Amino acid sequence: MQNPEPELLFKSVEREQVLALRHQVLRPHEPREACRFDTDDVPGCRHFAAFLDDRLVAIATIFPESLEAMGEVSSVRLRGMACVPALQGQGIGSRLLGFALAEARRGGYGIFWCNARLSALSFYQNQGFEAFGETFHLAGIGPHKIMVNDLRKPEPS
Ligand SMILES: CC(C)(COP(=O)(O)OP(=O)(O)OC[C@H]1O[C@@H](n2cnc3c(N)ncnc32)[C@H](O)[C@@H]1OP(=O)(O)O)[C@@H](O)C(=O)NCCC(=O)NCCS
């Protein structure tokens, strides 16, 4: 008998569960404590993870934060999007981002946005995000662009 296909599960997790992967993928040259973002304390902040056969393999965090240029729309920001290096490029990050977008829609948010590394722009564009404004630099991380997904538009079929 063949082994069953490994199953991906998406769910909410606690902050402590996202710190190790944040450190490994996003801030490897900084102390682990630098992976506790101040925005994790924003009321309404939620952490999501993808599990492959019970192993945490990708993470994403969302929290309410408005984007001034979008006006009064209820907005949520994404931070800490990462997938374990050995499994990148296999669609796991896209599916987790889709899960986070669906949760934000369910929460009644109209705008979903993030500061995206230029290296990840195509990842966000594939998920319906559009680049907004000029490229800017974040110290120690590199060039970024604001990427915006307007949740008020009908979902692509
Ligand atoms: C960006 C990231 C979360 C995407 O997750 P993933 O599971 O690798 O992505 P998927 O397989 O679902 O989608 C791959 C798409 O993302 C893009 N991509 C961006 N960075 C990538 C990377 N390091 N590896 C693979 N794909 C990457 C590719 O263009 C690809 O699109 P394509 O299939 O049309 O070529 C993941 O690659 C990662 O953790 N990268 C390093 C950390 C990072 O840059 N995080 C985002 C900070 S803004």
XYZ file of C-alpha atoms and ligand atoms in Angstrom:
205
model
C 0.000 0.000 0.000
C 1.279 3.495 -0.901
C 1.770 6.195 1.751
C -1.025 8.788 1.707
C -0.191 12.261 0.318
C 1.094 14.598 3.051
C -1.705 16.911 4.102
C -1.448 20.680 4.535
C -3.457 22.204 7.365
C -3.934 25.931 7.951
C -4.853 27.326 11.343
C -4.401 30.089 13.897
C -1.429 29.718 16.237
C 0.122 31.560 19.191
C 2.943 34.070 18.731
C 5.458 31.748 20.387
C 4.891 29.252 17.565
C 5.914 31.656 14.776
C 9.134 32.971 16.342
C 11.519 30.184 15.303
C 10.585 30.348 11.614
C 10.595 34.160 11.630
C 14.112 33.986 12.981
C 15.339 31.326 10.561
C 13.882 32.866 7.381
C 13.346 36.580 7.975
C 15.904 37.755 10.561
C 18.681 35.119 10.682
C 21.366 37.717 11.464
C 19.515 39.237 14.400
C 18.835 37.847 17.878
C 15.724 35.702 18.174
C 14.163 38.393 20.371
C 14.161 40.742 17.359
C 11.489 38.454 15.922
C 8.984 39.590 18.532
C 7.449 42.426 16.514
C 5.933 45.377 18.368
C 2.900 44.932 16.138
C 2.239 41.484 17.658
C 0.741 43.415 20.581
C -1.821 45.276 18.456
C -5.343 44.251 19.572
C -6.788 41.908 16.969
C -3.378 40.592 15.851
C -3.579 36.999 14.574
C -0.889 34.483 13.625
C -1.503 31.758 11.053
C 0.540 28.721 10.140
C 0.605 25.925 7.604
C 1.323 22.445 8.943
C 2.588 19.594 6.800
C 2.101 16.301 8.595
C 2.078 18.173 11.936
C 5.264 20.131 11.142
C 4.929 23.923 11.049
C 6.200 24.930 7.584
C 4.913 28.465 6.869
C 3.713 31.475 8.869
C 1.907 34.779 8.445
C 0.664 37.443 10.874
C -2.086 40.019 10.357
C -3.193 42.919 12.533
C -5.382 46.000 12.098
C -3.423 48.971 10.714
C -4.703 51.598 8.345
C -2.874 52.680 5.226
C -3.218 56.440 5.157
C -3.537 56.754 1.397
C -6.542 54.384 1.409
C -8.622 56.684 3.596
C -11.107 55.419 6.141
C -11.310 51.822 4.922
C -10.955 49.185 7.624
C -7.507 47.749 6.902
C -5.312 44.902 7.976
C -1.562 44.575 7.515
C 0.448 41.414 6.887
C 3.877 40.826 8.475
C 6.183 37.897 8.986
C 5.243 35.938 5.835
C 7.697 33.039 5.506
C 8.022 29.430 4.382
C 10.749 26.973 5.378
C 13.536 27.215 2.771
C 13.407 23.572 1.665
C 9.715 23.880 0.759
C 9.680 27.306 -0.897
C 8.310 27.501 -4.423
C 5.804 24.663 -3.939
C 2.683 26.724 -3.412
C 2.548 26.531 0.399
C 3.066 30.269 0.963
C 0.381 31.116 -1.610
C -2.127 28.833 0.071
C -1.355 30.255 3.516
C -1.670 33.803 2.173
C -5.013 32.792 0.645
C -6.090 31.526 4.066
C -5.058 34.831 5.687
C -6.909 36.821 2.991
C -10.054 34.751 3.578
C -9.809 35.299 7.345
C -9.424 39.054 6.786
C -12.464 39.089 4.479
C -14.427 37.175 7.083
C -13.328 39.765 9.647
C -14.872 42.519 7.520
C -11.642 44.224 6.423
C -11.605 46.137 3.115
C -7.873 46.520 2.543
C -5.119 43.945 3.090
C -1.615 45.328 2.700
C 2.037 44.750 3.496
C 5.534 46.116 3.076
C 6.930 43.569 0.621
C 10.545 42.758 -0.114
C 11.189 43.433 -3.802
C 12.283 39.790 -4.102
C 8.760 38.696 -3.157
C 6.720 41.101 -5.342
C 5.671 38.398 -7.813
C 4.472 36.239 -4.910
C 2.042 38.983 -3.888
C 1.087 39.934 -7.455
C 0.080 36.307 -8.068
C -2.374 36.702 -5.177
C -4.047 39.839 -6.548
C -1.920 42.478 -4.804
C -0.904 45.679 -6.585
C 2.219 47.729 -5.969
C 1.617 51.110 -4.393
C 3.980 54.092 -4.176
C 7.739 54.329 -4.380
C 10.340 51.749 -3.413
C 11.776 52.408 0.066
C 14.551 50.847 2.139
C 14.203 49.144 5.501
C 17.455 49.091 7.458
C 19.129 45.698 7.467
C 16.485 44.084 5.247
C 16.598 45.926 1.922
C 14.295 47.497 -0.661
C 10.525 47.217 -0.189
C 7.296 48.286 -1.799
C 3.816 48.602 -0.341
C 1.558 45.911 -1.840
C -2.202 46.280 -1.556
C -5.036 43.788 -2.001
C -8.449 45.450 -2.176
C -10.763 42.954 -0.488
C -13.823 44.939 -1.569
C -13.308 43.803 -5.161
C -14.973 40.525 -6.134
C -12.743 37.505 -5.574
C -11.146 36.138 -8.764
C -12.984 32.964 -9.837
C 7.940 34.589 -0.132
C 7.519 33.232 0.413
C 6.747 33.390 1.714
C 6.606 32.573 -0.626
O 6.212 31.297 -0.154
P 6.415 30.062 -1.160
O 5.719 28.898 -0.566
O 7.842 29.938 -1.490
O 5.640 30.634 -2.421
P 4.747 29.855 -3.465
O 5.419 28.579 -3.859
O 3.360 29.776 -2.985
O 4.767 30.893 -4.653
C 5.945 31.027 -5.358
C 5.912 32.344 -6.019
O 6.475 33.291 -5.140
C 7.560 33.952 -5.768
N 8.708 33.897 -4.860
C 9.188 34.958 -4.237
N 10.216 34.632 -3.470
C 10.396 33.315 -3.589
C 11.320 32.392 -3.028
N 12.293 32.751 -2.169
N 11.215 31.086 -3.370
C 10.235 30.704 -4.215
N 9.341 31.538 -4.779
C 9.425 32.837 -4.467
C 7.850 33.294 -7.085
O 7.709 34.288 -8.082
C 6.765 32.274 -7.249
O 5.938 32.651 -8.311
P 5.892 31.711 -9.612
O 5.410 30.368 -9.136
O 4.921 32.428 -10.497
O 7.295 31.681 -10.096
C 8.731 32.291 0.648
O 9.364 32.041 -0.579
C 9.727 32.833 1.644
O 9.621 32.547 2.830
N 10.701 33.622 1.157
C 11.716 34.192 2.014
C 11.124 35.208 2.989
C 10.374 36.314 2.289
O 10.844 36.888 1.318
N 9.174 36.604 2.820
C 8.340 37.667 2.304
C 8.722 38.934 2.969
S 7.820 40.304 2.254
